[in-house]
Amino acid sequence: MRWTEKYRPKNFDEIIGNGKQKKEIEAWVKEWKEGNPQPCLLLVGPAGTGKTTIAHVIAREFSDFIELNASDKRSYDIIMNTVGQSATTKSFFTNDNEYKLIILDEIDGIHGTDDRGGTKAIGKIIKESIHPIIMTANDFYSKRLTSIKPKCKVIKIGKVHTNSINALLKRISVKEGIKVDPEAVRALAKGSNGDMRSALNTLQVIAEETKKLEMSDLELVSQKDNTNNIFDSVRRVLKSKSIDKVKNSLRLDEDPTLVLEYIAENIPREYEKPKEIKKAYEMVSEADLYFGRARQTRNYTYWRYASEFMGVGVALSKDDTYKKFTRLTGAMAFSLMGRTKGKRALRDRIAEKIAEKIHVSNSVAISMFPYLEIMFENDDVAYDISTFFDFDEDEIKRFRKKKIPKSVIKRKEKEKQEELANEKKKAKSETGISEKIPSKLESNFNLNLTNKKSTEEITQETEIKKDNSKIIQKSEKTISSESSQKLKGDISDEKKLKEKKYSNEISNDKEENISKDKKSKDKKSKDTKGDSAQKSLFNF
């Protein structure tokens, strides 16, 4: 069994450190037990300081509890199905003052596709729950806590003091029958950096089998990674004058330019003398130059020099350390960038319109803004400029608070229409005059032009005319021959038609004569047949 579970505190008295925080938590529990609902409790602090232990101690004060920890998937559906219904209902077998505790562990670790919508589900449960909720988180400044913190009672759990960890390790060593070197125990407690869980796990790994702990044993086990929180690093830079401590404080997993922003933001909060502040900002400026060189040259060895200036340089800028509590804040540069995002987008949009219209760069267009602000004080000029660049209402507001008066807009539109009408009239009148130029003037004009021609041009023209006349004569001859041939062809065709017609008439006459002869013969034969019939009848 792990010693962290074996020796986990079972009540508030056994919890080490954070005495003030324990009292606040106990008061919160008491209010709930008396039937007075309280806001959900958010415990924030570094790993290993006892946040989850406190939550389990609180759970013993209530009839039942539900827990979701960092190892569980915590998407919207899972949280609502697991906790959502329980948070809004009570059991028939419990009294009115009996509640179920809901524990949500390490909520700042909700991320990725498996936990999609988890933060939204937690916000909904906080709003609708009739039961007490306790949550834990490691990073107070996590973005995932932004919407949750205002709805909760936030209690910061600090690191456990080295002496408290030292006493705990000695007590457990006695119970486990381990022979320990006091210096080794103290070194182990100090090396844990306020993390009780880390110190206890190290003790178990070293001494569970050998039943002893010496200084030489600590060399075999790596100590807890002393990577710092960004605020811890900034605090050490501003509070210390020890070069080694300052250098160690900058061992953190953060972008060094971000650390520089935090240091620059908090210098005037810690330093009080103007000369100290001046010198510290000079060091910050030097560090920023080296960061710039690193970006431009892709040579990141410059970071080493930047770290010296922003760490040791700033720390040694003060005459003495200040024995006061300073509330550090995040870099305002990032929050200002977030707040001014819309303004910057508007600025860029205006600059693009100006640059496109008058063919300049965006930076030059932006440099014209102060002059435009002065010019926009005049209503007429404001209207003219805004129509020229096609500015909308938001873009006009960038240069003047008041809207352009409607009377000015109407007057300007009317003037524009009149100007267009005058231009049309002028264009029509110009075309009418050009059509009415006398022919005499045209002939004189042409005469003057011809007089100005050189003799060479005249000779060239005469030669061209002769050539043209020859070409015309040839074309006429060819045309006449072609027409005569065509005429002869037409006459022969007509003669052929007449001959054909005459032959047709002769053939028709022949056919008529033949048919007449045939008819007469038929008639004669009929008459002879009749006579013979009469004769035969008479003879009978």
Coordinates of C-alpha atoms in Angstrom, one line a residue:
M1 CA 0.0 0.0 0.0
R2 CA 1.3 3.4 -0.9
W3 CA 2.1 5.5 2.2
T4 CA 0.3 8.6 0.7
E5 CA -2.9 6.6 1.1
K6 CA -2.0 4.8 4.3
Y7 CA -1.2 8.1 6.1
R8 CA -3.8 10.3 4.4
P9 CA -5.5 12.7 6.9
K10 CA -9.0 11.7 8.0
N11 CA -10.0 15.0 9.7
F12 CA -9.0 18.7 9.6
D13 CA -6.7 18.3 12.6
E14 CA -4.5 15.9 10.8
I15 CA -4.1 18.2 7.8
I16 CA -0.6 19.9 7.8
G17 CA -0.2 23.5 7.0
N18 CA -2.6 26.2 5.5
G19 CA -4.1 26.9 8.9
K20 CA -6.1 30.0 7.8
Q21 CA -7.4 28.2 4.8
K22 CA -8.6 25.3 6.9
K23 CA -10.7 27.6 9.1
E24 CA -12.4 29.1 6.0
I25 CA -13.2 25.6 4.7
E26 CA -14.5 24.4 8.1
A27 CA -16.8 27.5 8.2
W28 CA -18.1 26.7 4.7
V29 CA -18.9 23.1 5.7
K30 CA -20.7 24.2 8.8
E31 CA -23.0 26.6 6.8
W32 CA -24.0 23.7 4.5
K33 CA -24.7 21.4 7.4
E34 CA -26.9 24.0 9.0
G35 CA -29.0 24.2 5.8
N36 CA -27.5 27.4 4.4
P37 CA -26.4 26.8 0.8
Q38 CA -23.0 28.3 -0.1
P39 CA -21.2 29.0 -3.4
C40 CA -19.1 26.1 -4.7
L41 CA -15.6 25.8 -3.3
L42 CA -12.6 26.1 -5.6
L43 CA -9.2 25.0 -4.1
V44 CA -6.3 26.2 -6.1
G45 CA -2.6 25.4 -5.5
P46 CA 0.5 23.5 -6.6
A47 CA 0.5 19.8 -6.8
G48 CA 1.0 17.8 -3.6
T49 CA -0.2 20.5 -1.2
G50 CA -3.2 18.5 0.0
K51 CA -6.2 19.8 -2.1
T52 CA -7.6 16.4 -2.9
T53 CA -7.0 15.3 0.7
I54 CA -9.0 18.3 2.0
A55 CA -11.8 17.4 -0.4
H56 CA -11.9 13.8 0.9
V57 CA -11.9 15.1 4.5
I58 CA -14.9 17.3 3.7
A59 CA -16.7 14.3 2.1
R60 CA -16.6 12.6 5.5
E61 CA -18.8 15.4 6.8
F62 CA -21.6 14.6 4.4
S63 CA -23.8 11.6 3.8
D64 CA -22.5 10.7 0.4
F65 CA -20.2 12.0 -2.3
I66 CA -19.6 11.7 -6.1
E67 CA -16.1 12.2 -7.5
L68 CA -14.7 12.9 -11.0
N69 CA -10.9 13.0 -11.2
A70 CA -8.3 13.8 -13.8
S71 CA -8.1 10.1 -15.0
D72 CA -11.7 10.1 -16.0
K73 CA -13.1 11.4 -19.4
R74 CA -14.9 14.6 -18.7
S75 CA -16.8 15.6 -21.8
Y76 CA -20.1 17.5 -21.6
D77 CA -22.2 14.3 -21.9
I78 CA -20.2 12.3 -19.4
I79 CA -20.3 15.1 -16.8
M80 CA -24.0 15.7 -17.2
N81 CA -24.8 12.0 -17.1
T82 CA -22.6 11.3 -14.1
V83 CA -23.0 14.4 -12.0
G84 CA -25.8 16.5 -13.6
Q85 CA -28.8 14.5 -12.4
S86 CA -27.4 13.9 -9.0
A87 CA -26.6 17.6 -8.5
T88 CA -30.3 18.6 -8.9
T89 CA -32.1 15.8 -7.0
K90 CA -32.3 14.5 -3.5
S91 CA -32.8 11.0 -2.2
F92 CA -36.1 10.0 -0.5
F93 CA -34.2 8.5 2.4
T94 CA -32.3 11.7 3.4
N95 CA -33.3 14.6 5.6
D96 CA -33.6 18.1 4.3
N97 CA -30.3 19.1 5.8
E98 CA -28.4 16.1 4.5
Y99 CA -26.5 16.8 1.3
K100 CA -24.3 14.9 -1.2
L101 CA -20.9 16.3 -1.9
I102 CA -19.8 16.6 -5.5
I103 CA -16.0 16.5 -6.0
L104 CA -14.5 17.6 -9.4
D105 CA -10.7 17.2 -9.3
E106 CA -8.2 19.1 -11.4
I107 CA -10.7 21.0 -13.5
D108 CA -7.9 23.1 -15.1
G109 CA -6.8 19.8 -16.8
I110 CA -9.9 19.5 -18.9
H111 CA -8.8 19.7 -22.5
G112 CA -8.7 17.7 -25.7
T113 CA -11.4 15.9 -27.7
D114 CA -12.2 13.5 -24.9
D115 CA -13.1 16.4 -22.6
R116 CA -14.9 18.6 -25.2
G117 CA -17.6 20.7 -23.5
G118 CA -16.5 19.8 -20.0
T119 CA -16.1 23.4 -18.8
K120 CA -19.5 24.3 -20.1
A121 CA -21.0 21.3 -18.3
I122 CA -19.3 22.4 -15.0
G123 CA -20.7 25.9 -15.4
K124 CA -24.2 24.5 -15.8
I125 CA -23.9 22.2 -12.8
I126 CA -22.7 25.1 -10.6
K127 CA -25.7 27.1 -11.6
E128 CA -28.3 24.3 -11.1
S129 CA -26.9 22.2 -8.2
I130 CA -28.7 22.0 -4.9
H131 CA -25.7 20.1 -3.3
P132 CA -22.3 21.4 -2.2
I133 CA -19.6 21.3 -4.9
I134 CA -15.8 21.3 -4.3
M135 CA -13.3 21.6 -7.1
T136 CA -9.6 21.6 -7.3
A137 CA -7.1 23.1 -9.7
N138 CA -3.3 23.6 -10.0
D139 CA -3.1 26.8 -12.0
F140 CA -5.0 29.8 -10.7
Y141 CA -4.4 31.7 -14.0
S142 CA -5.6 28.9 -16.3
K143 CA -7.9 30.1 -19.1
R144 CA -10.3 27.2 -18.3
L145 CA -11.0 28.8 -14.9
T146 CA -12.0 32.2 -16.3
S147 CA -15.7 31.5 -16.5
I148 CA -15.7 29.4 -13.3
K149 CA -13.9 31.5 -10.8
P150 CA -16.5 34.3 -10.5
K151 CA -19.2 31.7 -9.5
C152 CA -17.1 30.1 -6.7
K153 CA -15.5 30.8 -3.4
V154 CA -11.8 30.6 -4.3
I155 CA -9.3 29.5 -1.6
K156 CA -5.6 29.3 -2.5
I157 CA -3.8 26.4 -0.9
G158 CA -0.1 27.3 -0.4
K159 CA 2.9 25.1 -0.5
V160 CA 3.6 23.2 2.8
H161 CA 6.5 24.6 4.8
T162 CA 9.8 22.6 4.8
N163 CA 9.6 22.3 8.6
S164 CA 6.1 20.8 8.5
I165 CA 7.2 18.2 5.8
N166 CA 10.3 17.5 7.9
A167 CA 8.1 16.7 11.0
L168 CA 5.8 14.5 9.0
L169 CA 8.6 12.4 7.5
K170 CA 10.2 11.9 10.9
R171 CA 6.8 10.8 12.4
I172 CA 6.1 8.3 9.6
S173 CA 9.7 7.0 9.8
V174 CA 9.2 6.2 13.5
K175 CA 5.9 4.3 12.7
E176 CA 7.6 2.4 9.9
G177 CA 10.7 1.6 11.9
I178 CA 13.1 3.4 9.7
K179 CA 16.4 4.6 11.0
V180 CA 17.0 8.1 9.5
D181 CA 19.7 10.6 9.4
P182 CA 18.2 14.0 10.5
E183 CA 20.2 15.8 7.8
A184 CA 19.0 13.5 5.2
V185 CA 15.3 14.0 6.3
R186 CA 15.8 17.8 6.2
A187 CA 17.4 17.6 2.8
L188 CA 14.5 15.5 1.5
A189 CA 12.0 17.9 2.9
K190 CA 13.7 20.9 1.4
G191 CA 14.2 19.2 -2.0
S192 CA 10.4 18.4 -2.3
N193 CA 9.7 22.1 -2.9
G194 CA 6.6 22.1 -0.7
D195 CA 5.2 18.9 -2.2
M196 CA 4.3 16.5 0.6
R197 CA 3.3 13.7 -1.7
S198 CA 6.6 13.8 -3.5
A199 CA 8.6 13.7 -0.3
L200 CA 6.6 10.8 1.1
N201 CA 6.9 8.8 -2.1
T202 CA 10.7 9.3 -2.1
L203 CA 11.0 8.2 1.5
Q204 CA 9.0 5.0 0.7
V205 CA 11.1 4.2 -2.4
I206 CA 14.4 4.6 -0.5
A207 CA 13.7 3.2 2.9
E208 CA 10.8 0.7 2.7
E209 CA 13.1 -2.2 2.1
T210 CA 16.4 -1.1 3.7
K211 CA 14.7 0.6 6.7
K212 CA 17.2 3.4 6.7
L213 CA 17.7 6.8 5.2
E214 CA 21.1 8.5 4.7
M215 CA 22.5 11.4 2.7
S216 CA 24.1 9.0 0.2
D217 CA 20.7 7.5 -0.5
L218 CA 19.3 10.8 -1.8
E219 CA 21.9 10.9 -4.6
L220 CA 20.4 7.7 -6.1
V221 CA 16.9 9.3 -6.4
S222 CA 16.2 12.4 -8.5
Q223 CA 14.7 15.2 -6.5
K224 CA 11.4 16.8 -7.5
D225 CA 11.8 18.9 -10.6
N226 CA 12.1 22.5 -9.3
T227 CA 10.5 24.0 -12.4
N228 CA 9.0 27.3 -11.2
N229 CA 5.6 28.9 -11.7
I230 CA 5.9 32.1 -13.7
F231 CA 4.8 34.2 -10.8
D232 CA 7.2 32.5 -8.4
S233 CA 10.0 33.3 -10.9
V234 CA 9.0 36.9 -11.2
R235 CA 8.7 37.2 -7.4
R236 CA 12.2 35.8 -6.8
V237 CA 13.7 38.1 -9.4
L238 CA 12.2 41.2 -7.8
K239 CA 12.6 40.1 -4.2
S240 CA 16.2 38.6 -4.2
K241 CA 19.7 39.9 -4.9
S242 CA 21.3 36.5 -4.9
I243 CA 22.6 35.7 -8.4
D244 CA 22.2 32.0 -8.0
K245 CA 18.7 32.2 -6.7
V246 CA 17.7 34.5 -9.6
K247 CA 19.2 32.2 -12.2
N248 CA 17.5 29.2 -10.7
S249 CA 14.2 31.0 -10.6
L250 CA 14.2 31.4 -14.4
R251 CA 14.2 27.6 -14.9
L252 CA 10.7 27.3 -16.0
D253 CA 8.7 25.9 -18.9
E254 CA 7.6 29.2 -20.4
D255 CA 8.4 31.4 -23.4
P256 CA 11.2 33.7 -22.1
T257 CA 9.7 36.7 -23.8
L258 CA 6.5 36.1 -21.8
V259 CA 8.5 36.1 -18.6
L260 CA 10.1 39.4 -19.7
E261 CA 6.6 40.9 -20.1
Y262 CA 5.6 39.8 -16.6
I263 CA 8.8 41.2 -15.0
A264 CA 8.4 44.5 -16.9
E265 CA 4.7 44.8 -15.7
N266 CA 5.6 44.2 -12.0
I267 CA 8.8 46.3 -11.6
P268 CA 6.9 49.5 -10.5
R269 CA 4.8 47.4 -8.1
E270 CA 7.9 46.1 -6.2
Y271 CA 10.5 48.9 -6.6
E272 CA 9.8 52.2 -5.0
K273 CA 12.8 54.5 -5.9
P274 CA 12.8 56.2 -9.3
K275 CA 16.4 55.4 -10.0
E276 CA 15.8 51.7 -9.3
I277 CA 12.8 51.6 -11.6
K278 CA 14.8 53.4 -14.3
K279 CA 17.8 51.1 -14.1
A280 CA 15.5 48.0 -14.0
Y281 CA 13.7 49.1 -17.2
E282 CA 17.1 49.7 -18.9
M283 CA 17.9 46.1 -18.2
V284 CA 14.5 45.0 -19.6
S285 CA 15.3 47.1 -22.8
E286 CA 18.6 45.4 -23.2
A287 CA 17.0 42.0 -22.8
D288 CA 14.4 42.9 -25.4
L289 CA 17.1 43.9 -27.9
Y290 CA 18.7 40.5 -27.6
F291 CA 15.4 38.7 -28.0
G292 CA 14.9 40.7 -31.2
R293 CA 18.3 39.7 -32.5
A294 CA 17.6 36.1 -31.8
R295 CA 14.3 36.3 -33.9
Q296 CA 16.0 38.1 -36.8
T297 CA 19.1 35.9 -37.0
R298 CA 17.6 32.6 -35.8
N299 CA 20.6 32.4 -33.5
Y300 CA 19.0 31.6 -30.1
T301 CA 22.2 31.8 -28.2
Y302 CA 21.2 35.4 -27.7
W303 CA 18.6 34.2 -25.3
R304 CA 21.4 33.5 -22.8
Y305 CA 22.3 37.2 -22.7
A306 CA 18.7 38.3 -22.6
S307 CA 18.1 36.0 -19.6
E308 CA 21.1 37.6 -17.8
F309 CA 19.7 41.1 -18.3
M310 CA 16.1 40.4 -17.4
G311 CA 17.0 38.2 -14.4
V312 CA 20.3 39.2 -12.7
G313 CA 20.2 42.7 -14.2
V314 CA 16.7 43.6 -12.9
A315 CA 17.4 41.9 -9.5
L316 CA 20.6 44.0 -9.0
S317 CA 18.9 47.2 -10.0
K318 CA 17.5 47.7 -6.5
D319 CA 19.6 48.9 -3.5
D320 CA 17.9 46.6 -1.0
T321 CA 15.2 44.0 -0.9
Y322 CA 11.7 45.2 0.1
K323 CA 10.1 43.5 3.1
K324 CA 6.6 43.8 1.9
F325 CA 3.9 41.8 0.2
T326 CA 3.4 42.7 -3.4
R327 CA 0.4 41.5 -5.4
L328 CA 1.8 40.5 -8.8
T329 CA -0.3 40.8 -11.9
G330 CA -0.2 39.3 -15.4
A331 CA 1.2 41.1 -18.4
M332 CA -1.2 43.9 -19.4
A333 CA 0.2 43.9 -22.9
F334 CA -1.8 40.7 -23.7
S335 CA -5.0 41.9 -22.1
L336 CA -4.7 45.2 -23.9
M337 CA -4.2 43.4 -27.2
G338 CA -7.3 41.4 -26.6
R339 CA -9.3 44.5 -25.7
T340 CA -8.0 46.5 -28.7
K341 CA -8.5 43.7 -31.2
G342 CA -11.5 45.4 -32.7
K343 CA -9.8 48.8 -32.9
R344 CA -6.8 47.4 -34.6
A345 CA -9.0 45.6 -37.2
L346 CA -10.8 48.9 -37.9
R347 CA -7.5 50.8 -38.2
D348 CA -6.2 48.2 -40.7
R349 CA -9.5 48.3 -42.7
I350 CA -9.3 52.1 -43.0
A351 CA -5.6 52.0 -43.9
E352 CA -6.3 49.5 -46.7
K353 CA -9.0 51.7 -48.3
I354 CA -6.7 54.8 -48.2
A355 CA -3.7 52.8 -49.5
E356 CA -5.7 51.4 -52.4
K357 CA -7.2 54.7 -53.4
I358 CA -4.1 56.9 -53.3
H359 CA -1.4 54.2 -53.9
V360 CA 0.6 54.3 -50.7
S361 CA 1.5 51.7 -48.1
N362 CA -0.6 50.8 -45.1
S363 CA 1.9 52.3 -42.7
V364 CA 1.9 55.6 -44.6
A365 CA -1.9 55.6 -44.5
I366 CA -1.9 55.0 -40.8
S367 CA 0.6 57.9 -40.3
M368 CA -2.0 60.2 -42.0
F369 CA -4.6 59.5 -39.3
P370 CA -3.8 62.5 -37.0
Y371 CA -4.2 64.9 -40.0
L372 CA -7.5 63.2 -41.0
E373 CA -8.8 63.7 -37.4
I374 CA -8.1 67.5 -37.7
M375 CA -9.7 67.6 -41.2
F376 CA -12.8 65.7 -40.1
E377 CA -13.6 68.6 -37.7
N378 CA -15.1 70.4 -40.7
D379 CA -18.4 68.8 -41.7
D380 CA -18.0 69.5 -45.5
V381 CA -14.5 68.2 -45.6
A382 CA -15.5 65.1 -43.6
Y383 CA -18.2 64.3 -46.1
D384 CA -15.9 64.8 -49.1
I385 CA -13.2 62.6 -47.6
S386 CA -15.6 59.9 -46.4
T387 CA -17.3 59.7 -49.9
F388 CA -13.9 59.7 -51.7
F389 CA -12.6 56.8 -49.6
D390 CA -16.0 55.1 -49.2
F391 CA -15.9 55.1 -45.4
D392 CA -18.8 53.5 -43.5
E393 CA -20.2 54.8 -40.2
D394 CA -17.7 53.0 -38.0
E395 CA -14.8 54.2 -40.0
I396 CA -16.1 57.8 -39.8
K397 CA -16.4 57.5 -36.0
R398 CA -12.7 56.7 -35.9
F399 CA -12.0 60.3 -36.9
R400 CA -14.9 62.2 -35.3
K401 CA -17.4 61.4 -32.6
K402 CA -20.3 63.2 -34.1
K403 CA -22.1 62.1 -37.2
I404 CA -22.0 64.2 -40.3
P405 CA -25.2 66.4 -40.2
K406 CA -28.0 65.3 -42.6
S407 CA -28.3 68.9 -43.9
V408 CA -24.7 68.7 -45.0
I409 CA -25.2 65.3 -46.7
K410 CA -28.4 66.6 -48.5
R411 CA -26.7 69.8 -49.7
K412 CA -23.6 67.9 -50.9
E413 CA -25.7 65.4 -52.8
K414 CA -27.7 68.2 -54.4
E415 CA -24.5 70.0 -55.5
K416 CA -23.2 66.8 -56.9
Q417 CA -26.4 66.2 -59.0
E418 CA -26.2 69.8 -60.3
E419 CA -22.6 69.4 -61.2
L420 CA -23.4 66.3 -63.2
A421 CA -26.2 68.0 -65.0
N422 CA -24.0 71.0 -65.9
E423 CA -21.4 68.6 -67.3
K424 CA -24.0 66.9 -69.5
K425 CA -25.2 70.3 -70.9
K426 CA -21.6 71.4 -71.6
A427 CA -20.9 68.1 -73.4
K428 CA -24.0 68.5 -75.6
S429 CA -23.2 72.1 -76.5
E430 CA -19.7 71.2 -77.5
T431 CA -21.0 68.5 -79.9
G432 CA -23.5 70.9 -81.4
I433 CA -20.9 73.5 -82.3
S434 CA -18.6 70.9 -83.9
E435 CA -21.5 69.8 -86.2
K436 CA -22.3 73.4 -87.4
I437 CA -18.8 74.3 -88.8
P438 CA -19.3 75.8 -92.3
S439 CA -18.1 73.9 -95.4
K440 CA -16.2 77.1 -96.6
L441 CA -14.1 77.0 -93.5
E442 CA -13.5 73.3 -94.0
S443 CA -12.4 73.9 -97.6
N444 CA -10.2 76.8 -96.6
F445 CA -8.7 74.7 -93.9
N446 CA -8.0 71.8 -96.3
L447 CA -6.6 74.4 -98.9
N448 CA -4.2 75.7 -96.3
L449 CA -3.1 72.2 -95.5
T450 CA -2.5 71.4 -99.1
N451 CA -0.5 74.6 -99.6
K452 CA 1.8 73.5 -96.9
K453 CA 2.6 70.2 -98.7
S454 CA 6.0 69.9 -100.2
T455 CA 6.8 69.5 -103.9
E456 CA 8.0 66.0 -103.3
E457 CA 4.7 65.0 -101.8
I458 CA 2.9 66.5 -104.8
T459 CA 5.0 64.6 -107.3
Q460 CA 4.4 61.4 -105.3
E461 CA 0.7 62.0 -105.5
T462 CA 0.7 62.6 -109.3
E463 CA 2.6 59.4 -109.8
I464 CA 0.1 57.5 -107.6
K465 CA -2.8 59.0 -109.7
K466 CA -1.2 57.9 -113.0
D467 CA -0.8 54.4 -111.7
N468 CA -4.3 54.4 -110.4
S469 CA -5.7 55.5 -113.9
K470 CA -3.8 52.7 -115.6
I471 CA -5.2 50.2 -113.2
I472 CA -8.7 51.6 -113.8
Q473 CA -8.3 51.4 -117.7
K474 CA -7.2 47.8 -117.4
S475 CA -10.1 46.9 -115.1
E476 CA -12.5 48.6 -117.6
K477 CA -11.2 46.5 -120.5
T478 CA -11.5 43.3 -118.6
I479 CA -15.0 44.3 -117.5
S480 CA -16.1 45.1 -121.1
S481 CA -14.7 41.8 -122.5
E482 CA -16.4 39.9 -119.8
S483 CA -19.7 41.7 -120.4
S484 CA -19.5 41.1 -124.2
Q485 CA -18.9 37.5 -123.7
K486 CA -21.7 37.3 -121.3
L487 CA -24.0 39.1 -123.8
K488 CA -23.1 36.7 -126.6
G489 CA -23.9 33.8 -124.3
D490 CA -27.2 35.3 -123.4
I491 CA -28.2 35.7 -127.2
S492 CA -27.2 32.1 -128.0
D493 CA -29.2 30.9 -125.1
E494 CA -32.3 32.9 -126.4
K495 CA -31.9 31.4 -129.9
K496 CA -31.7 27.9 -128.5
L497 CA -34.9 28.5 -126.6
K498 CA -36.8 29.7 -129.7
E499 CA -35.6 26.7 -131.8
K500 CA -36.8 24.4 -129.1
K501 CA -40.1 26.1 -128.9
Y502 CA -40.5 25.9 -132.7
S503 CA -39.7 22.2 -132.8
N504 CA -42.2 21.6 -130.0
E505 CA -45.0 23.4 -132.0
I506 CA -44.2 21.3 -135.2
S507 CA -44.4 18.0 -133.2
N508 CA -47.7 19.1 -131.7
D509 CA -49.2 19.8 -135.2
K510 CA -48.1 16.4 -136.5
E511 CA -49.7 14.7 -133.5
E512 CA -53.0 16.5 -134.2
N513 CA -53.0 15.6 -137.9
I514 CA -52.4 11.9 -137.0
S515 CA -55.2 11.9 -134.5
K516 CA -57.6 13.5 -137.1
D517 CA -56.7 10.9 -139.8
K518 CA -57.3 8.1 -137.3
K519 CA -60.7 9.4 -136.4
S520 CA -61.7 9.7 -140.1
K521 CA -60.6 6.1 -140.7
D522 CA -62.6 4.9 -137.7
K523 CA -65.7 6.7 -139.0
K524 CA -65.4 5.2 -142.5
S525 CA -65.0 1.7 -141.1
K526 CA -68.2 2.2 -139.0
D527 CA -70.2 3.4 -142.1
T528 CA -69.1 0.4 -144.1
K529 CA -70.1 -2.0 -141.3
G530 CA -73.5 -0.4 -141.1
D531 CA -74.1 -0.7 -144.9
S532 CA -73.2 -4.3 -144.8
A533 CA -75.5 -5.0 -142.0
Q534 CA -78.4 -3.4 -143.8
K535 CA -77.7 -5.4 -146.9
S536 CA -77.7 -8.7 -145.0
L537 CA -81.0 -7.9 -143.2
F538 CA -82.6 -7.0 -146.5
N539 CA -81.4 -10.3 -148.1
F540 CA -82.9 -12.2 -145.2

